[in-house]
Amino acid sequence: MNSPWHISILTLFPEMFPGPLGHSLSGKALENGIWSFKAVNIRDFAQGVHKSVDDTPYGGGAGMVMRPDVIEKATLSIENPGRKIYLSPRGKPLTQKLVQELSEEPALTLLCGRYEGVDQRVLESQDYEEISIGDYVLSGGEPAAMILMDACIRLLPGVLGNEDTVSEESFSSGLLEYPHFTRPAQWTSADGHIREVPEILTSGDHSKIRDWREGQAESVTKARRPDLWNIRENARLSGKKPKK
Ligand code: SAM
């Protein structure tokens, strides 16, 4: 029986999973059956003595391309694939809004590319959606799949145990989060500086603390991510709710 959030991973390296996801929050959630996964070895669907999964690119050029027939067979072997995702630098960016959406799907299939990527025809025939984790190139889709999964798992009901945490986090209201402080209230760093916690945080005045945090979140967003700030400002000026 699958858990409410079941992930099938198509990979040439099934032993990489659950990897880091078997630890801490996600590991506990895995143990508790909040999510489950099956790593499918793409090579099991290759033919011939060499079990080749890749071939040279038509049109020439460097590198190898994953074969459509092998990827198709591997995809069709999955009983309940749900939404099918190919992790790819050419994909749409993985945002917190998309993470939220994917965490609400009962099942996902994540295709991890290697080499130069996957033959375009099978991505189309099998309706793969392409998702990128950022504007840089990894050597394989496995770390990208893990990042996508980690971001989704922490949103699954029962994983964090405190819904407020998520609603105040970076990106959930279109802003980066305010800064955090903990004990000691006065701390001398290695350079001899005495560093205090902002006074307002020890005042016990919750409404003032809320306003201060909001102000901090706004100024850090304006300074570090003018792109996010502009989206929020444009939404505010047009009377729309800011997008996540
Ligand atoms: N030739 C591809 C390109 O320039 O777009 C890069 C291929 S990369 C070496 C091999 C695999 O790593 C890809 O097929 C993809 O599955 C994965 N990958 C690399 N960068 C990624 C990213 N930013 N987001 C998601 N997956 C990525």
PDB file of C-alpha atoms and ligand atoms in Angstrom:
ATOM      1  CA  MET A   1       0.000   0.000   0.000  1.00  0.00           C
ATOM      2  CA  ASN A   2       1.437   3.406  -0.962  1.00  0.00           C
ATOM      3  CA  SER A   3       1.558   6.313   1.493  1.00  0.00           C
ATOM      4  CA  PRO A   4      -0.418   9.499   0.699  1.00  0.00           C
ATOM      5  CA  TRP A   5       2.720  10.917  -0.985  1.00  0.00           C
ATOM      6  CA  HIS A   6       4.406   8.292  -3.145  1.00  0.00           C
ATOM      7  CA  ILE A   7       7.415   9.083  -5.292  1.00  0.00           C
ATOM      8  CA  SER A   8       8.763   6.876  -8.074  1.00  0.00           C
ATOM      9  CA  ILE A   9      12.283   7.773  -9.097  1.00  0.00           C
ATOM     10  CA  LEU A  10      13.725   6.714 -12.447  1.00  0.00           C
ATOM     11  CA  THR A  11      17.486   6.718 -12.121  1.00  0.00           C
ATOM     12  CA  LEU A  12      20.682   4.942 -13.146  1.00  0.00           C
ATOM     13  CA  PHE A  13      21.738   5.107  -9.484  1.00  0.00           C
ATOM     14  CA  PRO A  14      18.859   3.754  -7.353  1.00  0.00           C
ATOM     15  CA  GLU A  15      21.248   3.170  -4.436  1.00  0.00           C
ATOM     16  CA  MET A  16      21.506   6.970  -4.003  1.00  0.00           C
ATOM     17  CA  PHE A  17      17.986   6.989  -2.494  1.00  0.00           C
ATOM     18  CA  PRO A  18      16.792   7.832   0.114  1.00  0.00           C
ATOM     19  CA  GLY A  19      20.339   9.170   0.849  1.00  0.00           C
ATOM     20  CA  PRO A  20      20.059  12.386   2.854  1.00  0.00           C
ATOM     21  CA  LEU A  21      16.263  12.044   2.858  1.00  0.00           C
ATOM     22  CA  GLY A  22      16.614   9.045   5.175  1.00  0.00           C
ATOM     23  CA  HIS A  23      17.785  11.379   7.979  1.00  0.00           C
ATOM     24  CA  SER A  24      16.260  13.973  10.283  1.00  0.00           C
ATOM     25  CA  LEU A  25      12.725  15.258   9.523  1.00  0.00           C
ATOM     26  CA  SER A  26      12.315  13.514   6.172  1.00  0.00           C
ATOM     27  CA  GLY A  27      13.787  10.276   7.541  1.00  0.00           C
ATOM     28  CA  LYS A  28      11.363  10.251  10.453  1.00  0.00           C
ATOM     29  CA  ALA A  29       8.476  11.004   8.088  1.00  0.00           C
ATOM     30  CA  LEU A  30       9.600   8.090   5.894  1.00  0.00           C
ATOM     31  CA  GLU A  31       9.665   5.780   8.918  1.00  0.00           C
ATOM     32  CA  ASN A  32       6.207   7.003   9.920  1.00  0.00           C
ATOM     33  CA  GLY A  33       4.788   6.241   6.463  1.00  0.00           C
ATOM     34  CA  ILE A  34       4.003   9.897   5.656  1.00  0.00           C
ATOM     35  CA  TRP A  35       5.775   9.406   2.349  1.00  0.00           C
ATOM     36  CA  SER A  36       7.212   6.461   0.471  1.00  0.00           C
ATOM     37  CA  PHE A  37       9.391   5.978  -2.566  1.00  0.00           C
ATOM     38  CA  LYS A  38      10.521   3.421  -5.102  1.00  0.00           C
ATOM     39  CA  ALA A  39      13.777   3.902  -6.964  1.00  0.00           C
ATOM     40  CA  VAL A  40      13.580   2.191 -10.364  1.00  0.00           C
ATOM     41  CA  ASN A  41      16.816   1.331 -12.153  1.00  0.00           C
ATOM     42  CA  ILE A  42      16.545   2.589 -15.743  1.00  0.00           C
ATOM     43  CA  ARG A  43      19.209   0.064 -16.814  1.00  0.00           C
ATOM     44  CA  ASP A  44      16.816  -2.803 -16.040  1.00  0.00           C
ATOM     45  CA  PHE A  45      14.866  -1.743 -19.148  1.00  0.00           C
ATOM     46  CA  ALA A  46      17.827  -1.682 -21.540  1.00  0.00           C
ATOM     47  CA  GLN A  47      18.360  -4.474 -24.073  1.00  0.00           C
ATOM     48  CA  GLY A  48      21.351  -6.386 -25.368  1.00  0.00           C
ATOM     49  CA  VAL A  49      24.491  -7.653 -23.710  1.00  0.00           C
ATOM     50  CA  HIS A  50      25.742  -4.161 -22.951  1.00  0.00           C
ATOM     51  CA  LYS A  51      22.429  -2.920 -21.522  1.00  0.00           C
ATOM     52  CA  SER A  52      23.068   0.491 -23.121  1.00  0.00           C
ATOM     53  CA  VAL A  53      20.827   3.278 -21.951  1.00  0.00           C
ATOM     54  CA  ASP A  54      22.402   6.013 -24.076  1.00  0.00           C
ATOM     55  CA  ASP A  55      23.622   6.727 -27.599  1.00  0.00           C
ATOM     56  CA  THR A  56      25.338   9.454 -29.595  1.00  0.00           C
ATOM     57  CA  PRO A  57      23.311  12.581 -30.461  1.00  0.00           C
ATOM     58  CA  TYR A  58      21.835  13.027 -33.938  1.00  0.00           C
ATOM     59  CA  GLY A  59      23.369  16.104 -35.506  1.00  0.00           C
ATOM     60  CA  GLY A  60      26.689  15.490 -33.792  1.00  0.00           C
ATOM     61  CA  GLY A  61      28.159  17.213 -30.802  1.00  0.00           C
ATOM     62  CA  ALA A  62      29.583  16.199 -27.477  1.00  0.00           C
ATOM     63  CA  GLY A  63      28.225  13.670 -25.024  1.00  0.00           C
ATOM     64  CA  MET A  64      25.556  10.988 -25.057  1.00  0.00           C
ATOM     65  CA  VAL A  65      21.759  11.093 -24.913  1.00  0.00           C
ATOM     66  CA  MET A  66      19.436   8.762 -22.964  1.00  0.00           C
ATOM     67  CA  ARG A  67      17.467   6.559 -25.354  1.00  0.00           C
ATOM     68  CA  PRO A  68      13.693   7.100 -25.740  1.00  0.00           C
ATOM     69  CA  ASP A  69      12.802   3.381 -25.924  1.00  0.00           C
ATOM     70  CA  VAL A  70      14.550   2.634 -22.606  1.00  0.00           C
ATOM     71  CA  ILE A  71      13.023   5.637 -20.823  1.00  0.00           C
ATOM     72  CA  GLU A  72       9.578   4.765 -22.187  1.00  0.00           C
ATOM     73  CA  LYS A  73       9.754   1.181 -20.890  1.00  0.00           C
ATOM     74  CA  ALA A  74      10.985   2.366 -17.493  1.00  0.00           C
ATOM     75  CA  THR A  75       8.169   4.931 -17.298  1.00  0.00           C
ATOM     76  CA  LEU A  76       5.490   2.413 -18.312  1.00  0.00           C
ATOM     77  CA  SER A  77       6.670   0.022 -15.596  1.00  0.00           C
ATOM     78  CA  ILE A  78       5.382   2.402 -12.924  1.00  0.00           C
ATOM     79  CA  GLU A  79       1.951   1.392 -11.750  1.00  0.00           C
ATOM     80  CA  ASN A  80       0.730   4.719 -10.436  1.00  0.00           C
ATOM     81  CA  PRO A  81       3.010   7.403 -11.923  1.00  0.00           C
ATOM     82  CA  GLY A  82       0.970  10.507 -11.035  1.00  0.00           C
ATOM     83  CA  ARG A  83       2.449  13.755 -12.359  1.00  0.00           C
ATOM     84  CA  LYS A  84       5.603  12.986 -14.371  1.00  0.00           C
ATOM     85  CA  ILE A  85       8.568  15.297 -13.925  1.00  0.00           C
ATOM     86  CA  TYR A  86      11.903  15.364 -15.724  1.00  0.00           C
ATOM     87  CA  LEU A  87      14.487  17.270 -13.674  1.00  0.00           C
ATOM     88  CA  SER A  88      16.197  19.507 -16.209  1.00  0.00           C
ATOM     89  CA  PRO A  89      18.061  22.833 -16.324  1.00  0.00           C
ATOM     90  CA  ARG A  90      15.702  23.750 -19.191  1.00  0.00           C
ATOM     91  CA  GLY A  91      12.634  23.322 -17.012  1.00  0.00           C
ATOM     92  CA  LYS A  92      10.424  25.839 -15.267  1.00  0.00           C
ATOM     93  CA  PRO A  93      11.959  27.033 -12.006  1.00  0.00           C
ATOM     94  CA  LEU A  94      11.081  25.180  -8.810  1.00  0.00           C
ATOM     95  CA  THR A  95       9.450  27.803  -6.582  1.00  0.00           C
ATOM     96  CA  GLN A  96       7.797  27.497  -3.186  1.00  0.00           C
ATOM     97  CA  LYS A  97       4.414  27.794  -4.931  1.00  0.00           C
ATOM     98  CA  LEU A  98       5.234  24.828  -7.178  1.00  0.00           C
ATOM     99  CA  VAL A  99       6.611  22.883  -4.189  1.00  0.00           C
ATOM    100  CA  GLN A 100       3.313  23.448  -2.360  1.00  0.00           C
ATOM    101  CA  GLU A 101       1.395  22.225  -5.415  1.00  0.00           C
ATOM    102  CA  LEU A 102       3.553  19.090  -5.800  1.00  0.00           C
ATOM    103  CA  SER A 103       3.280  18.250  -2.097  1.00  0.00           C
ATOM    104  CA  GLU A 104      -0.495  18.027  -2.608  1.00  0.00           C
ATOM    105  CA  GLU A 105      -0.235  15.439  -5.410  1.00  0.00           C
ATOM    106  CA  PRO A 106      -0.722  11.848  -4.264  1.00  0.00           C
ATOM    107  CA  ALA A 107       1.997  10.503  -6.551  1.00  0.00           C
ATOM    108  CA  LEU A 108       4.893  11.825  -8.619  1.00  0.00           C
ATOM    109  CA  THR A 109       7.405  10.253 -10.965  1.00  0.00           C
ATOM    110  CA  LEU A 110      10.820  11.907 -11.076  1.00  0.00           C
ATOM    111  CA  LEU A 111      13.059  11.166 -14.049  1.00  0.00           C
ATOM    112  CA  CYS A 112      16.743  11.818 -13.320  1.00  0.00           C
ATOM    113  CA  GLY A 113      18.806  12.515 -16.416  1.00  0.00           C
ATOM    114  CA  ARG A 114      22.515  11.829 -16.922  1.00  0.00           C
ATOM    115  CA  TYR A 115      24.936  12.606 -19.753  1.00  0.00           C
ATOM    116  CA  GLU A 116      23.563  15.379 -22.045  1.00  0.00           C
ATOM    117  CA  GLY A 117      19.987  14.582 -21.088  1.00  0.00           C
ATOM    118  CA  VAL A 118      17.023  12.606 -22.468  1.00  0.00           C
ATOM    119  CA  ASP A 119      15.727  12.195 -26.038  1.00  0.00           C
ATOM    120  CA  GLN A 120      13.056  14.896 -26.486  1.00  0.00           C
ATOM    121  CA  ARG A 121      10.520  12.540 -28.114  1.00  0.00           C
ATOM    122  CA  VAL A 122       9.924  10.444 -25.010  1.00  0.00           C
ATOM    123  CA  LEU A 123       9.564  13.548 -22.836  1.00  0.00           C
ATOM    124  CA  GLU A 124       6.727  14.572 -25.148  1.00  0.00           C
ATOM    125  CA  SER A 125       5.111  11.162 -25.675  1.00  0.00           C
ATOM    126  CA  GLN A 126       5.102  10.434 -21.931  1.00  0.00           C
ATOM    127  CA  ASP A 127       3.973  13.958 -20.958  1.00  0.00           C
ATOM    128  CA  TYR A 128       6.962  14.817 -18.826  1.00  0.00           C
ATOM    129  CA  GLU A 129       6.871  18.264 -17.255  1.00  0.00           C
ATOM    130  CA  GLU A 130      10.391  19.777 -17.011  1.00  0.00           C
ATOM    131  CA  ILE A 131      11.436  21.369 -13.721  1.00  0.00           C
ATOM    132  CA  SER A 132      14.750  23.054 -12.911  1.00  0.00           C
ATOM    133  CA  ILE A 133      16.159  23.598  -9.439  1.00  0.00           C
ATOM    134  CA  GLY A 134      18.220  26.620 -10.551  1.00  0.00           C
ATOM    135  CA  ASP A 135      20.323  28.265 -13.221  1.00  0.00           C
ATOM    136  CA  TYR A 136      23.341  25.973 -13.031  1.00  0.00           C
ATOM    137  CA  VAL A 137      24.153  22.526 -14.423  1.00  0.00           C
ATOM    138  CA  LEU A 138      24.462  19.427 -12.231  1.00  0.00           C
ATOM    139  CA  SER A 139      25.999  16.205 -13.458  1.00  0.00           C
ATOM    140  CA  GLY A 140      22.773  14.296 -12.852  1.00  0.00           C
ATOM    141  CA  GLY A 141      19.128  14.690 -11.896  1.00  0.00           C
ATOM    142  CA  GLU A 142      19.404  12.748  -8.602  1.00  0.00           C
ATOM    143  CA  PRO A 143      20.464  15.682  -6.370  1.00  0.00           C
ATOM    144  CA  ALA A 144      17.767  17.799  -8.048  1.00  0.00           C
ATOM    145  CA  ALA A 145      15.145  15.117  -7.302  1.00  0.00           C
ATOM    146  CA  MET A 146      16.275  15.036  -3.677  1.00  0.00           C
ATOM    147  CA  ILE A 147      15.965  18.806  -3.374  1.00  0.00           C
ATOM    148  CA  LEU A 148      12.472  18.766  -4.850  1.00  0.00           C
ATOM    149  CA  MET A 149      11.474  15.914  -2.524  1.00  0.00           C
ATOM    150  CA  ASP A 150      12.977  17.534   0.584  1.00  0.00           C
ATOM    151  CA  ALA A 151      11.142  20.806  -0.065  1.00  0.00           C
ATOM    152  CA  CYS A 152       7.834  18.927  -0.532  1.00  0.00           C
ATOM    153  CA  ILE A 153       8.217  16.508   2.391  1.00  0.00           C
ATOM    154  CA  ARG A 154       8.489  19.282   4.988  1.00  0.00           C
ATOM    155  CA  LEU A 155       5.074  20.556   3.826  1.00  0.00           C
ATOM    156  CA  LEU A 156       3.314  17.200   4.213  1.00  0.00           C
ATOM    157  CA  PRO A 157       0.821  17.157   7.094  1.00  0.00           C
ATOM    158  CA  GLY A 158       2.427  15.865  10.296  1.00  0.00           C
ATOM    159  CA  VAL A 159       6.037  16.512   9.287  1.00  0.00           C
ATOM    160  CA  LEU A 160       6.773  19.908  10.843  1.00  0.00           C
ATOM    161  CA  GLY A 161       4.007  19.892  13.415  1.00  0.00           C
ATOM    162  CA  ASN A 162       3.694  23.694  13.351  1.00  0.00           C
ATOM    163  CA  GLU A 163       1.822  25.244  10.426  1.00  0.00           C
ATOM    164  CA  ASP A 164       2.820  28.788  11.547  1.00  0.00           C
ATOM    165  CA  THR A 165       6.465  28.010  10.819  1.00  0.00           C
ATOM    166  CA  VAL A 166       5.685  27.494   7.144  1.00  0.00           C
ATOM    167  CA  SER A 167       3.438  30.553   6.766  1.00  0.00           C
ATOM    168  CA  GLU A 168       6.220  32.861   8.048  1.00  0.00           C
ATOM    169  CA  GLU A 169       9.038  31.280   6.067  1.00  0.00           C
ATOM    170  CA  SER A 170      10.850  32.797   3.121  1.00  0.00           C
ATOM    171  CA  PHE A 171       8.736  32.932  -0.074  1.00  0.00           C
ATOM    172  CA  SER A 172       5.431  31.912   1.520  1.00  0.00           C
ATOM    173  CA  SER A 173       4.146  35.487   1.432  1.00  0.00           C
ATOM    174  CA  GLY A 174       6.436  36.698  -1.326  1.00  0.00           C
ATOM    175  CA  LEU A 175       9.091  37.942   1.124  1.00  0.00           C
ATOM    176  CA  LEU A 176      12.343  36.571   2.533  1.00  0.00           C
ATOM    177  CA  GLU A 177      12.164  35.802   6.231  1.00  0.00           C
ATOM    178  CA  TYR A 178      13.168  38.180   9.055  1.00  0.00           C
ATOM    179  CA  PRO A 179      16.448  37.402  10.957  1.00  0.00           C
ATOM    180  CA  HIS A 180      16.548  35.016  13.931  1.00  0.00           C
ATOM    181  CA  PHE A 181      18.262  35.307  17.317  1.00  0.00           C
ATOM    182  CA  THR A 182      18.608  33.015  20.340  1.00  0.00           C
ATOM    183  CA  ARG A 183      20.461  32.899  23.691  1.00  0.00           C
ATOM    184  CA  PRO A 184      22.729  34.362  24.944  1.00  0.00           C
ATOM    185  CA  ALA A 185      21.085  37.815  24.713  1.00  0.00           C
ATOM    186  CA  GLN A 186      24.555  39.390  24.868  1.00  0.00           C
ATOM    187  CA  TRP A 187      27.318  37.536  23.059  1.00  0.00           C
ATOM    188  CA  THR A 188      30.968  38.394  22.435  1.00  0.00           C
ATOM    189  CA  SER A 189      32.127  37.097  19.064  1.00  0.00           C
ATOM    190  CA  ALA A 190      35.722  35.962  18.381  1.00  0.00           C
ATOM    191  CA  ASP A 191      36.639  39.455  17.100  1.00  0.00           C
ATOM    192  CA  GLY A 192      35.890  40.920  20.563  1.00  0.00           C
ATOM    193  CA  HIS A 193      32.645  42.604  19.491  1.00  0.00           C
ATOM    194  CA  ILE A 194      29.815  42.584  22.040  1.00  0.00           C
ATOM    195  CA  ARG A 195      26.710  41.711  20.054  1.00  0.00           C
ATOM    196  CA  GLU A 196      23.245  42.238  21.478  1.00  0.00           C
ATOM    197  CA  VAL A 197      19.904  40.807  20.451  1.00  0.00           C
ATOM    198  CA  PRO A 198      17.610  43.596  19.092  1.00  0.00           C
ATOM    199  CA  GLU A 199      15.885  44.994  22.187  1.00  0.00           C
ATOM    200  CA  ILE A 200      12.395  44.724  20.758  1.00  0.00           C
ATOM    201  CA  LEU A 201      12.657  40.916  20.740  1.00  0.00           C
ATOM    202  CA  THR A 202      13.048  40.770  24.512  1.00  0.00           C
ATOM    203  CA  SER A 203      10.271  43.343  25.182  1.00  0.00           C
ATOM    204  CA  GLY A 204       7.446  40.791  25.314  1.00  0.00           C
ATOM    205  CA  ASP A 205       5.295  43.148  23.183  1.00  0.00           C
ATOM    206  CA  HIS A 206       4.025  40.709  20.544  1.00  0.00           C
ATOM    207  CA  SER A 207       2.394  43.254  18.317  1.00  0.00           C
ATOM    208  CA  LYS A 208       5.565  45.378  18.165  1.00  0.00           C
ATOM    209  CA  ILE A 209       7.633  42.235  17.539  1.00  0.00           C
ATOM    210  CA  ARG A 210       5.328  41.299  14.649  1.00  0.00           C
ATOM    211  CA  ASP A 211       5.698  44.787  13.114  1.00  0.00           C
ATOM    212  CA  TRP A 212       9.476  44.724  13.554  1.00  0.00           C
ATOM    213  CA  ARG A 213       9.740  41.335  11.891  1.00  0.00           C
ATOM    214  CA  GLU A 214       7.556  42.456   9.010  1.00  0.00           C
ATOM    215  CA  GLY A 215       9.742  45.528   8.513  1.00  0.00           C
ATOM    216  CA  GLN A 216      12.886  43.385   8.560  1.00  0.00           C
ATOM    217  CA  ALA A 217      11.412  40.928   6.067  1.00  0.00           C
ATOM    218  CA  GLU A 218      10.541  43.813   3.746  1.00  0.00           C
ATOM    219  CA  SER A 219      13.942  45.478   3.923  1.00  0.00           C
ATOM    220  CA  VAL A 220      15.923  42.270   3.423  1.00  0.00           C
ATOM    221  CA  THR A 221      13.738  41.367   0.426  1.00  0.00           C
ATOM    222  CA  LYS A 222      14.126  44.844  -1.090  1.00  0.00           C
ATOM    223  CA  ALA A 223      17.917  44.710  -0.665  1.00  0.00           C
ATOM    224  CA  ARG A 224      18.607  41.097  -1.665  1.00  0.00           C
ATOM    225  CA  ARG A 225      15.812  40.182  -4.034  1.00  0.00           C
ATOM    226  CA  PRO A 226      14.495  43.230  -5.879  1.00  0.00           C
ATOM    227  CA  ASP A 227      12.839  40.793  -8.330  1.00  0.00           C
ATOM    228  CA  LEU A 228      10.602  39.395  -5.548  1.00  0.00           C
ATOM    229  CA  TRP A 229      10.017  42.846  -4.110  1.00  0.00           C
ATOM    230  CA  ASN A 230       8.842  44.207  -7.465  1.00  0.00           C
ATOM    231  CA  ILE A 231       6.387  41.328  -7.920  1.00  0.00           C
ATOM    232  CA  ARG A 232       4.968  42.069  -4.473  1.00  0.00           C
ATOM    233  CA  GLU A 233       4.807  45.819  -5.077  1.00  0.00           C
ATOM    234  CA  ASN A 234       3.131  45.404  -8.465  1.00  0.00           C
ATOM    235  CA  ALA A 235       0.575  43.043  -6.907  1.00  0.00           C
ATOM    236  CA  ARG A 236      -0.061  45.520  -4.098  1.00  0.00           C
ATOM    237  CA  LEU A 237      -0.495  48.435  -6.511  1.00  0.00           C
ATOM    238  CA  SER A 238      -2.897  46.456  -8.672  1.00  0.00           C
ATOM    239  CA  GLY A 239      -4.839  45.377  -5.575  1.00  0.00           C
ATOM    240  CA  LYS A 240      -3.984  41.680  -6.020  1.00  0.00           C
ATOM    241  CA  LYS A 241      -2.734  39.334  -3.312  1.00  0.00           C
ATOM    242  CA  PRO A 242       1.028  38.862  -3.672  1.00  0.00           C
ATOM    243  CA  LYS A 243       1.971  35.600  -5.335  1.00  0.00           C
ATOM    244  CA  LYS A 244       3.979  33.032  -3.402  1.00  0.00           C
TER     245      LYS A 244
HETATM  246  N1  SAM B   1      22.989  19.188 -21.486  1.00  0.00           N
HETATM  247  C1  SAM B   1      22.097  19.645 -20.453  1.00  0.00           C
HETATM  248  C2  SAM B   1      21.885  21.146 -20.606  1.00  0.00           C
HETATM  249  O1  SAM B   1      22.838  21.857 -20.946  1.00  0.00           O
HETATM  250  O2  SAM B   1      20.758  21.623 -20.342  1.00  0.00           O
HETATM  251  C3  SAM B   1      22.671  19.332 -19.082  1.00  0.00           C
HETATM  252  C4  SAM B   1      22.658  17.877 -18.746  1.00  0.00           C
HETATM  253  S1  SAM B   1      23.208  17.543 -17.118  1.00  0.00           S
HETATM  254  C5  SAM B   1      24.910  17.315 -17.346  1.00  0.00           C
HETATM  255  C6  SAM B   1      22.617  15.927 -16.769  1.00  0.00           C
HETATM  256  C7  SAM B   1      21.305  15.868 -16.024  1.00  0.00           C
HETATM  257  O3  SAM B   1      21.394  16.541 -14.801  1.00  0.00           O
HETATM  258  C8  SAM B   1      20.101  16.488 -16.712  1.00  0.00           C
HETATM  259  O4  SAM B   1      19.562  15.612 -17.676  1.00  0.00           O
HETATM  260  C9  SAM B   1      19.164  16.753 -15.551  1.00  0.00           C
HETATM  261  O5  SAM B   1      18.385  15.604 -15.255  1.00  0.00           O
HETATM  262  C10 SAM B   1      20.113  17.031 -14.416  1.00  0.00           C
HETATM  263  N2  SAM B   1      20.249  18.473 -14.097  1.00  0.00           N
HETATM  264  C11 SAM B   1      21.345  19.233 -14.310  1.00  0.00           C
HETATM  265  N3  SAM B   1      21.157  20.490 -13.913  1.00  0.00           N
HETATM  266  C12 SAM B   1      19.906  20.555 -13.419  1.00  0.00           C
HETATM  267  C13 SAM B   1      19.118  21.603 -12.869  1.00  0.00           C
HETATM  268  N4  SAM B   1      19.584  22.836 -12.753  1.00  0.00           N
HETATM  269  N5  SAM B   1      17.858  21.298 -12.458  1.00  0.00           N
HETATM  270  C14 SAM B   1      17.370  20.056 -12.582  1.00  0.00           C
HETATM  271  N6  SAM B   1      18.072  19.018 -13.107  1.00  0.00           N
HETATM  272  C15 SAM B   1      19.317  19.265 -13.527  1.00  0.00           C
END
